[in-house]
PDB file of C-alpha atoms in Angstrom:
ATOM      1  CA  UNK A  10     -97.898-113.762  42.516  1.00  0.00           C
ATOM      2  CA  UNK A  11     -99.978-110.766  42.195  1.00  0.00           C
ATOM      3  CA  UNK A  12     -99.450-109.441  38.811  1.00  0.00           C
ATOM      4  CA  UNK A  13    -100.577-105.834  37.276  1.00  0.00           C
ATOM      5  CA  UNK A  14    -100.872-105.543  33.631  1.00  0.00           C
ATOM      6  CA  UNK A  15    -100.591-102.096  31.894  1.00  0.00           C
ATOM      7  CA  UNK A  16    -100.946-102.107  27.967  1.00  0.00           C
ATOM      8  CA  UNK A  17     -99.704 -98.458  26.787  1.00  0.00           C
ATOM      9  CA  UNK A  18    -101.295 -96.899  23.600  1.00  0.00           C
ATOM     10  CA  UNK A  19    -103.820 -94.403  21.890  1.00  0.00           C
ATOM     11  CA  UNK A  20    -104.209 -96.553  19.497  1.00  0.00           C
ATOM     12  CA  UNK A  21    -105.590 -98.934  21.562  1.00  0.00           C
ATOM     13  CA  UNK A  22    -108.207 -96.721  23.215  1.00  0.00           C
ATOM     14  CA  UNK A  23    -108.886 -95.709  19.997  1.00  0.00           C
ATOM     15  CA  UNK A  24    -109.869 -99.172  18.525  1.00  0.00           C
ATOM     16  CA  UNK A  25    -107.136 -98.858  15.887  1.00  0.00           C
ATOM     17  CA  UNK A  26    -105.564-101.471  17.205  1.00  0.00           C
ATOM     18  CA  UNK A  27    -106.701-104.623  19.149  1.00  0.00           C
ATOM     19  CA  UNK A  28    -105.390-105.570  22.692  1.00  0.00           C
ATOM     20  CA  UNK A  29    -104.504-108.972  21.796  1.00  0.00           C
ATOM     21  CA  UNK A  30    -101.927-108.718  23.970  1.00  0.00           C
ATOM     22  CA  UNK A  31    -103.194-108.359  27.226  1.00  0.00           C
ATOM     23  CA  UNK A  32    -105.481-111.588  26.931  1.00  0.00           C
ATOM     24  CA  UNK A  33    -102.134-113.691  25.911  1.00  0.00           C
ATOM     25  CA  UNK A  34    -100.149-112.446  28.753  1.00  0.00           C
ATOM     26  CA  UNK A  35    -103.033-112.932  31.348  1.00  0.00           C
ATOM     27  CA  UNK A  36    -103.493-116.684  29.810  1.00  0.00           C
ATOM     28  CA  UNK A  37     -99.816-117.075  29.779  1.00  0.00           C
ATOM     29  CA  UNK A  38     -99.665-115.970  33.684  1.00  0.00           C
ATOM     30  CA  UNK A  39    -103.006-118.272  34.873  1.00  0.00           C
ATOM     31  CA  UNK A  40    -101.576-121.224  33.327  1.00  0.00           C
ATOM     32  CA  UNK A  41     -98.158-120.805  35.481  1.00  0.00           C
ATOM     33  CA  UNK A  42    -100.270-120.275  38.387  1.00  0.00           C
ATOM     34  CA  UNK A  43     -99.722-116.401  38.679  1.00  0.00           C
ATOM     35  CA  UNK A  44    -103.194-114.122  38.988  1.00  0.00           C
ATOM     36  CA  UNK A  45    -103.825-111.061  37.208  1.00  0.00           C
ATOM     37  CA  UNK A  46    -104.889-108.856  39.688  1.00  0.00           C
ATOM     38  CA  UNK A  47    -104.929-105.480  37.758  1.00  0.00           C
ATOM     39  CA  UNK A  48    -105.328-104.987  33.828  1.00  0.00           C
ATOM     40  CA  UNK A  49    -105.340-101.232  32.444  1.00  0.00           C
ATOM     41  CA  UNK A  50    -105.027 -99.899  29.076  1.00  0.00           C
ATOM     42  CA  UNK A  51    -103.196 -95.902  29.336  1.00  0.00           C
ATOM     43  CA  UNK A  52    -102.270 -93.295  26.312  1.00  0.00           C
ATOM     44  CA  UNK A  53     -98.965 -92.038  25.679  1.00  0.00           C
ATOM     45  CA  UNK A  54     -99.027 -89.936  28.566  1.00  0.00           C
ATOM     46  CA  UNK A  55     -95.403 -90.232  29.806  1.00  0.00           C
ATOM     47  CA  UNK A  56     -96.877 -88.692  33.725  1.00  0.00           C
ATOM     48  CA  UNK A  57    -100.033 -90.724  33.509  1.00  0.00           C
ATOM     49  CA  UNK A  58     -97.815 -94.216  33.170  1.00  0.00           C
ATOM     50  CA  UNK A  59     -95.399 -93.130  35.461  1.00  0.00           C
ATOM     51  CA  UNK A  60     -98.109 -92.906  38.036  1.00  0.00           C
ATOM     52  CA  UNK A  61     -99.502 -95.808  37.910  1.00  0.00           C
ATOM     53  CA  UNK A  62     -96.602 -97.656  36.978  1.00  0.00           C
ATOM     54  CA  UNK A  63     -95.563 -96.890  40.795  1.00  0.00           C
ATOM     55  CA  UNK A  64     -99.005 -97.562  42.276  1.00  0.00           C
ATOM     56  CA  UNK A  65     -99.288-100.798  41.035  1.00  0.00           C
ATOM     57  CA  UNK A  66     -95.342-101.735  41.868  1.00  0.00           C
ATOM     58  CA  UNK A  67     -95.919-100.901  45.316  1.00  0.00           C
ATOM     59  CA  UNK A  68     -99.005-103.214  45.333  1.00  0.00           C
ATOM     60  CA  UNK A  69     -98.587-106.009  43.274  1.00  0.00           C
ATOM     61  CA  UNK A  70     -95.624-108.924  43.526  1.00  0.00           C
ATOM     62  CA  UNK A  71     -95.098-108.096  39.232  1.00  0.00           C
ATOM     63  CA  UNK A  72     -96.254-105.309  37.142  1.00  0.00           C
ATOM     64  CA  UNK A  73     -96.100-105.873  33.998  1.00  0.00           C
ATOM     65  CA  UNK A  74     -96.198-102.965  30.964  1.00  0.00           C
ATOM     66  CA  UNK A  75     -96.153-103.500  27.243  1.00  0.00           C
ATOM     67  CA  UNK A  76     -96.085-100.629  24.376  1.00  0.00           C
ATOM     68  CA  UNK A  77     -94.607 -97.556  23.670  1.00  0.00           C
ATOM     69  CA  UNK A  78     -90.931 -98.289  22.976  1.00  0.00           C
ATOM     70  CA  UNK A  79     -90.289 -97.409  19.558  1.00  0.00           C
ATOM     71  CA  UNK A  80     -88.562 -94.221  18.575  1.00  0.00           C
ATOM     72  CA  UNK A  81     -91.155 -91.294  17.270  1.00  0.00           C
ATOM     73  CA  UNK A  82     -92.091 -88.913  19.596  1.00  0.00           C
ATOM     74  CA  UNK A  83     -95.239 -90.841  21.653  1.00  0.00           C
ATOM     75  CA  UNK A  84     -93.255 -93.518  22.721  1.00  0.00           C
ATOM     76  CA  UNK A  85     -92.312 -92.139  26.428  1.00  0.00           C
ATOM     77  CA  UNK A  86     -92.681 -95.590  28.392  1.00  0.00           C
ATOM     78  CA  UNK A  87     -89.151 -96.435  28.906  1.00  0.00           C
ATOM     79  CA  UNK A  88     -89.203 -93.028  30.286  1.00  0.00           C
ATOM     80  CA  UNK A  89     -91.817 -92.986  32.055  1.00  0.00           C
ATOM     81  CA  UNK A  90     -90.812 -96.012  33.833  1.00  0.00           C
ATOM     82  CA  UNK A  91     -87.247 -93.940  34.734  1.00  0.00           C
ATOM     83  CA  UNK A  92     -89.616 -91.653  36.446  1.00  0.00           C
ATOM     84  CA  UNK A  93     -91.656 -93.800  38.442  1.00  0.00           C
ATOM     85  CA  UNK A  94     -88.674 -95.441  39.867  1.00  0.00           C
ATOM     86  CA  UNK A  95     -87.019 -91.367  39.794  1.00  0.00           C
ATOM     87  CA  UNK A  96     -84.157 -92.832  38.462  1.00  0.00           C
ATOM     88  CA  UNK A  97     -81.856 -91.113  34.744  1.00  0.00           C
ATOM     89  CA  UNK A  98     -81.766 -93.041  31.781  1.00  0.00           C
ATOM     90  CA  UNK A  99     -78.388 -94.390  30.918  1.00  0.00           C
ATOM     91  CA  UNK A 100     -76.944 -96.154  28.168  1.00  0.00           C
ATOM     92  CA  UNK A 101     -75.847 -99.282  28.400  1.00  0.00           C
ATOM     93  CA  UNK A 102     -72.078-100.244  25.969  1.00  0.00           C
ATOM     94  CA  UNK A 103     -73.670-103.614  25.477  1.00  0.00           C
ATOM     95  CA  UNK A 104     -76.876-102.865  24.507  1.00  0.00           C
ATOM     96  CA  UNK A 105     -76.018 -99.683  22.031  1.00  0.00           C
ATOM     97  CA  UNK A 106     -73.926-102.583  20.722  1.00  0.00           C
ATOM     98  CA  UNK A 107     -76.791-104.673  20.073  1.00  0.00           C
ATOM     99  CA  UNK A 108     -78.687-102.109  18.366  1.00  0.00           C
ATOM    100  CA  UNK A 109     -75.373-101.053  16.328  1.00  0.00           C
ATOM    101  CA  UNK A 110     -75.185-104.605  14.523  1.00  0.00           C
ATOM    102  CA  UNK A 111     -79.124-104.965  14.288  1.00  0.00           C
ATOM    103  CA  UNK A 112     -79.169-101.908  12.141  1.00  0.00           C
ATOM    104  CA  UNK A 113     -76.057-102.677  10.761  1.00  0.00           C
ATOM    105  CA  UNK A 114     -77.435-106.089   9.664  1.00  0.00           C
ATOM    106  CA  UNK A 115     -81.255-104.531   8.004  1.00  0.00           C
ATOM    107  CA  UNK A 116     -78.937-102.155   6.132  1.00  0.00           C
ATOM    108  CA  UNK A 117     -76.724-104.682   4.625  1.00  0.00           C
ATOM    109  CA  UNK A 118     -79.487-107.646   3.994  1.00  0.00           C
ATOM    110  CA  UNK A 119     -81.791-104.619   2.403  1.00  0.00           C
ATOM    111  CA  UNK A 120     -79.028-101.493   1.213  1.00  0.00           C
ATOM    112  CA  UNK A 121     -81.473 -99.815  -1.638  1.00  0.00           C
ATOM    113  CA  UNK A 122     -84.425-100.031   0.883  1.00  0.00           C
ATOM    114  CA  UNK A 123     -82.334 -98.615   3.457  1.00  0.00           C
ATOM    115  CA  UNK A 124     -80.988 -95.738   1.197  1.00  0.00           C
ATOM    116  CA  UNK A 125     -84.536 -95.069   0.191  1.00  0.00           C
ATOM    117  CA  UNK A 126     -86.188 -94.430   3.284  1.00  0.00           C
ATOM    118  CA  UNK A 127     -84.041 -91.445   5.531  1.00  0.00           C
ATOM    119  CA  UNK A 128     -83.520 -93.551   8.872  1.00  0.00           C
ATOM    120  CA  UNK A 129     -82.815 -91.404  11.413  1.00  0.00           C
ATOM    121  CA  UNK A 130     -81.621 -93.659  14.006  1.00  0.00           C
ATOM    122  CA  UNK A 131     -79.962 -92.280  17.140  1.00  0.00           C
ATOM    123  CA  UNK A 132     -78.324 -95.331  19.232  1.00  0.00           C
ATOM    124  CA  UNK A 133     -77.690 -93.694  21.829  1.00  0.00           C
ATOM    125  CA  UNK A 134     -81.830 -92.546  22.564  1.00  0.00           C
ATOM    126  CA  UNK A 135     -82.582 -96.156  21.472  1.00  0.00           C
ATOM    127  CA  UNK A 136     -80.375 -98.004  24.025  1.00  0.00           C
ATOM    128  CA  UNK A 137     -81.110 -95.596  26.787  1.00  0.00           C
ATOM    129  CA  UNK A 138     -82.676 -97.374  29.318  1.00  0.00           C
ATOM    130  CA  UNK A 139     -83.559 -96.499  33.299  1.00  0.00           C
ATOM    131  CA  UNK A 140     -80.103 -96.470  35.263  1.00  0.00           C
ATOM    132  CA  UNK A 141     -79.424-100.074  36.970  1.00  0.00           C
ATOM    133  CA  UNK A 142     -82.047-101.826  34.407  1.00  0.00           C
ATOM    134  CA  UNK A 143     -81.789-105.226  33.222  1.00  0.00           C
ATOM    135  CA  UNK A 144     -81.933-105.097  29.433  1.00  0.00           C
ATOM    136  CA  UNK A 145     -84.481-107.779  27.730  1.00  0.00           C
ATOM    137  CA  UNK A 146     -82.881-107.790  23.892  1.00  0.00           C
ATOM    138  CA  UNK A 147     -84.590-110.775  21.705  1.00  0.00           C
ATOM    139  CA  UNK A 148     -84.005-111.691  17.916  1.00  0.00           C
ATOM    140  CA  UNK A 149     -87.133-110.201  16.895  1.00  0.00           C
ATOM    141  CA  UNK A 150     -87.001-106.997  18.935  1.00  0.00           C
ATOM    142  CA  UNK A 151     -85.219-103.818  17.520  1.00  0.00           C
ATOM    143  CA  UNK A 152     -85.764-101.647  20.520  1.00  0.00           C
ATOM    144  CA  UNK A 153     -84.531-103.475  24.055  1.00  0.00           C
ATOM    145  CA  UNK A 154     -87.192-103.767  26.663  1.00  0.00           C
ATOM    146  CA  UNK A 155     -86.126-104.556  30.463  1.00  0.00           C
ATOM    147  CA  UNK A 156     -86.461-105.020  34.182  1.00  0.00           C
ATOM    148  CA  UNK A 157     -86.990-102.458  36.422  1.00  0.00           C
ATOM    149  CA  UNK A 158     -87.436-104.160  40.143  1.00  0.00           C
ATOM    150  CA  UNK A 159     -90.321-105.820  39.816  1.00  0.00           C
ATOM    151  CA  UNK A 160     -91.421-104.284  36.552  1.00  0.00           C
ATOM    152  CA  UNK A 161     -91.175-105.695  32.871  1.00  0.00           C
ATOM    153  CA  UNK A 162     -91.589-103.705  30.311  1.00  0.00           C
ATOM    154  CA  UNK A 163     -91.741-105.062  26.457  1.00  0.00           C
ATOM    155  CA  UNK A 164     -92.609-103.784  23.497  1.00  0.00           C
ATOM    156  CA  UNK A 165     -96.453-103.611  21.673  1.00  0.00           C
ATOM    157  CA  UNK A 166     -96.086-105.511  18.734  1.00  0.00           C
ATOM    158  CA  UNK A 167     -97.542-109.084  19.514  1.00  0.00           C
ATOM    159  CA  UNK A 168     -94.469-111.025  17.987  1.00  0.00           C
ATOM    160  CA  UNK A 169     -91.627-109.287  19.860  1.00  0.00           C
ATOM    161  CA  UNK A 170     -93.782-109.577  23.375  1.00  0.00           C
ATOM    162  CA  UNK A 171     -94.130-113.212  23.125  1.00  0.00           C
ATOM    163  CA  UNK A 172     -90.425-113.908  22.556  1.00  0.00           C
ATOM    164  CA  UNK A 173     -89.386-111.503  24.962  1.00  0.00           C
ATOM    165  CA  UNK A 174     -92.257-112.837  27.654  1.00  0.00           C
ATOM    166  CA  UNK A 175     -90.720-116.136  27.311  1.00  0.00           C
ATOM    167  CA  UNK A 176     -87.496-115.319  28.198  1.00  0.00           C
ATOM    168  CA  UNK A 177     -88.577-114.582  31.362  1.00  0.00           C
ATOM    169  CA  UNK A 178     -91.251-116.534  31.950  1.00  0.00           C
ATOM    170  CA  UNK A 179     -89.496-118.914  34.257  1.00  0.00           C
ATOM    171  CA  UNK A 180     -90.009-115.965  36.650  1.00  0.00           C
ATOM    172  CA  UNK A 181     -93.251-115.441  37.112  1.00  0.00           C
ATOM    173  CA  UNK A 182     -95.553-118.307  39.037  1.00  0.00           C
ATOM    174  CA  UNK A 183     -97.837-118.554  42.020  1.00  0.00           C
ATOM    175  CA  UNK A 184    -100.117-121.597  43.103  1.00  0.00           C
ATOM    176  CA  UNK A 185    -103.492-120.376  42.083  1.00  0.00           C
ATOM    177  CA  UNK A 186    -105.221-123.217  40.248  1.00  0.00           C
ATOM    178  CA  UNK A 187    -108.705-123.449  37.947  1.00  0.00           C
ATOM    179  CA  UNK A 188    -110.968-125.815  36.960  1.00  0.00           C
ATOM    180  CA  UNK A 189    -114.767-125.158  35.567  1.00  0.00           C
ATOM    181  CA  UNK A 190    -117.964-126.863  35.208  1.00  0.00           C
ATOM    182  CA  UNK A 191    -120.213-126.695  31.756  1.00  0.00           C
ATOM    183  CA  UNK A 192    -124.125-126.078  32.406  1.00  0.00           C
ATOM    184  CA  UNK A 193    -127.182-125.513  30.999  1.00  0.00           C
ATOM    185  CA  UNK A 194    -128.281-123.123  33.481  1.00  0.00           C
ATOM    186  CA  UNK A 195    -128.678-120.025  32.577  1.00  0.00           C
ATOM    187  CA  UNK A 196    -126.519-116.958  34.075  1.00  0.00           C
ATOM    188  CA  UNK A 197    -129.168-115.489  35.703  1.00  0.00           C
ATOM    189  CA  UNK A 198    -130.096-118.437  37.871  1.00  0.00           C
ATOM    190  CA  UNK A 199    -126.394-119.495  39.569  1.00  0.00           C
ATOM    191  CA  UNK A 200    -126.700-117.184  42.201  1.00  0.00           C
ATOM    192  CA  UNK A 201    -127.335-119.628  45.147  1.00  0.00           C
ATOM    193  CA  UNK A 202    -124.429-121.730  43.246  1.00  0.00           C
ATOM    194  CA  UNK A 203    -121.805-119.420  43.305  1.00  0.00           C
ATOM    195  CA  UNK A 204    -122.213-118.130  46.941  1.00  0.00           C
ATOM    196  CA  UNK A 205    -122.461-121.381  48.050  1.00  0.00           C
ATOM    197  CA  UNK A 206    -119.616-122.543  46.626  1.00  0.00           C
ATOM    198  CA  UNK A 207    -118.071-119.502  47.742  1.00  0.00           C
ATOM    199  CA  UNK A 208    -119.217-119.917  51.554  1.00  0.00           C
ATOM    200  CA  UNK A 209    -118.444-123.805  51.518  1.00  0.00           C
ATOM    201  CA  UNK A 210    -114.868-123.778  49.895  1.00  0.00           C
ATOM    202  CA  UNK A 211    -112.096-121.265  50.137  1.00  0.00           C
ATOM    203  CA  UNK A 212    -112.475-120.735  45.858  1.00  0.00           C
ATOM    204  CA  UNK A 213    -113.072-117.682  44.014  1.00  0.00           C
ATOM    205  CA  UNK A 214    -116.269-118.776  41.696  1.00  0.00           C
ATOM    206  CA  UNK A 215    -117.182-117.101  38.552  1.00  0.00           C
ATOM    207  CA  UNK A 216    -119.584-117.298  36.188  1.00  0.00           C
ATOM    208  CA  UNK A 217    -119.187-117.215  32.277  1.00  0.00           C
ATOM    209  CA  UNK A 218    -122.978-117.250  30.095  1.00  0.00           C
ATOM    210  CA  UNK A 219    -123.339-119.681  27.266  1.00  0.00           C
ATOM    211  CA  UNK A 220    -122.581-118.558  23.699  1.00  0.00           C
ATOM    212  CA  UNK A 221    -122.200-118.704  20.225  1.00  0.00           C
ATOM    213  CA  UNK A 222    -123.232-122.279  20.641  1.00  0.00           C
ATOM    214  CA  UNK A 223    -121.121-123.233  23.897  1.00  0.00           C
ATOM    215  CA  UNK A 224    -122.715-124.221  27.133  1.00  0.00           C
ATOM    216  CA  UNK A 225    -122.313-121.703  29.839  1.00  0.00           C
ATOM    217  CA  UNK A 226    -119.480-122.226  32.528  1.00  0.00           C
ATOM    218  CA  UNK A 227    -118.794-122.011  35.782  1.00  0.00           C
ATOM    219  CA  UNK A 228    -115.112-121.802  37.035  1.00  0.00           C
ATOM    220  CA  UNK A 229    -113.530-122.670  40.060  1.00  0.00           C
ATOM    221  CA  UNK A 230    -109.774-120.980  41.529  1.00  0.00           C
ATOM    222  CA  UNK A 231    -107.907-121.621  44.504  1.00  0.00           C
ATOM    223  CA  UNK A 232    -104.093-122.221  45.891  1.00  0.00           C
ATOM    224  CA  UNK A 233    -105.302-125.458  47.147  1.00  0.00           C
ATOM    225  CA  UNK A 234    -105.975-128.630  44.342  1.00  0.00           C
ATOM    226  CA  UNK A 235    -107.875-130.767  46.613  1.00  0.00           C
ATOM    227  CA  UNK A 236    -110.304-127.890  47.526  1.00  0.00           C
ATOM    228  CA  UNK A 237    -111.109-127.009  44.361  1.00  0.00           C
ATOM    229  CA  UNK A 238    -111.742-130.199  43.314  1.00  0.00           C
ATOM    230  CA  UNK A 239    -114.160-130.741  45.811  1.00  0.00           C
ATOM    231  CA  UNK A 240    -115.776-127.496  44.869  1.00  0.00           C
ATOM    232  CA  UNK A 241    -115.764-128.243  41.042  1.00  0.00           C
ATOM    233  CA  UNK A 242    -117.694-131.753  42.352  1.00  0.00           C
ATOM    234  CA  UNK A 243    -119.922-129.738  44.433  1.00  0.00           C
ATOM    235  CA  UNK A 244    -120.824-127.386  41.583  1.00  0.00           C
ATOM    236  CA  UNK A 245    -121.542-129.782  39.390  1.00  0.00           C
ATOM    237  CA  UNK A 246    -124.280-131.634  41.223  1.00  0.00           C
ATOM    238  CA  UNK A 247    -126.059-128.354  41.563  1.00  0.00           C
ATOM    239  CA  UNK A 248    -126.325-127.076  38.111  1.00  0.00           C
ATOM    240  CA  UNK A 249    -127.977-128.793  35.081  1.00  0.00           C
ATOM    241  CA  UNK A 250    -126.002-130.797  32.614  1.00  0.00           C
ATOM    242  CA  UNK A 251    -125.373-129.433  29.290  1.00  0.00           C
ATOM    243  CA  UNK A 252    -125.674-132.847  27.368  1.00  0.00           C
ATOM    244  CA  UNK A 253    -128.614-134.082  28.968  1.00  0.00           C
ATOM    245  CA  UNK A 254    -130.801-130.286  28.276  1.00  0.00           C
ATOM    246  CA  UNK A 255    -129.849-131.125  24.858  1.00  0.00           C
ATOM    247  CA  UNK A 256    -130.263-135.039  24.379  1.00  0.00           C
ATOM    248  CA  UNK A 257    -133.580-136.369  23.142  1.00  0.00           C
ATOM    249  CA  UNK A 258    -133.638-139.663  24.801  1.00  0.00           C
ATOM    250  CA  UNK A 259    -132.036-138.212  28.405  1.00  0.00           C
ATOM    251  CA  UNK A 260    -135.564-136.141  28.148  1.00  0.00           C
ATOM    252  CA  UNK A 261    -138.063-138.944  27.137  1.00  0.00           C
ATOM    253  CA  UNK A 262    -136.400-140.752  30.380  1.00  0.00           C
ATOM    254  CA  UNK A 263    -137.079-137.314  31.986  1.00  0.00           C
TER     255      UNK A 263
END
């Protein structure tokens, strides 16, 4: 399953907010055997979001869009996704009812806070989703997410996103498997190993240099577990053992 991730928000591009959602989602998808083929961060630009969503929806098995689901003027993701599929926005009664109930509970739980601030809540606007969308609502989220064809729209708040993703996580999967080999061989000396693994086995190979006191590693990814295992064994034979490289007794023996 080939998946594209689109994270939306001016605050991400400005560096005001760390984009932890993309990393978390990529890890979750990889654990389920899916492959993240694109990862894009774009501003709160309705036309740009619509264009990229339409392009990625045609090119990949699934698209995940995060951020921009609030009620402020810069939250335009829902409208943009509707534009991508040439759909109008519609209010699903059950979605509106759930939002109204959450608003009522919030008001009852903290009436003083509610009265102290001028909350301008438009239930129809908050509940509006692309026509025919499957609504995604959780206890953690006020604004709904949705699924439109193969596009999944989640909130930007990490706590809300993770719960909403979990509600549909079983819809993502694939047969990609990965394994890694730790090594003391510097990345600049791994070219022949990487090329050799690709030539000998039907796998993708990447190298990750040593950092923060940890050894480097070579990661092997493929769709056949047995092939990945053979490739990992071959790579392991070609690279320097990080433990032997730091073991004084190994140096003395060698």
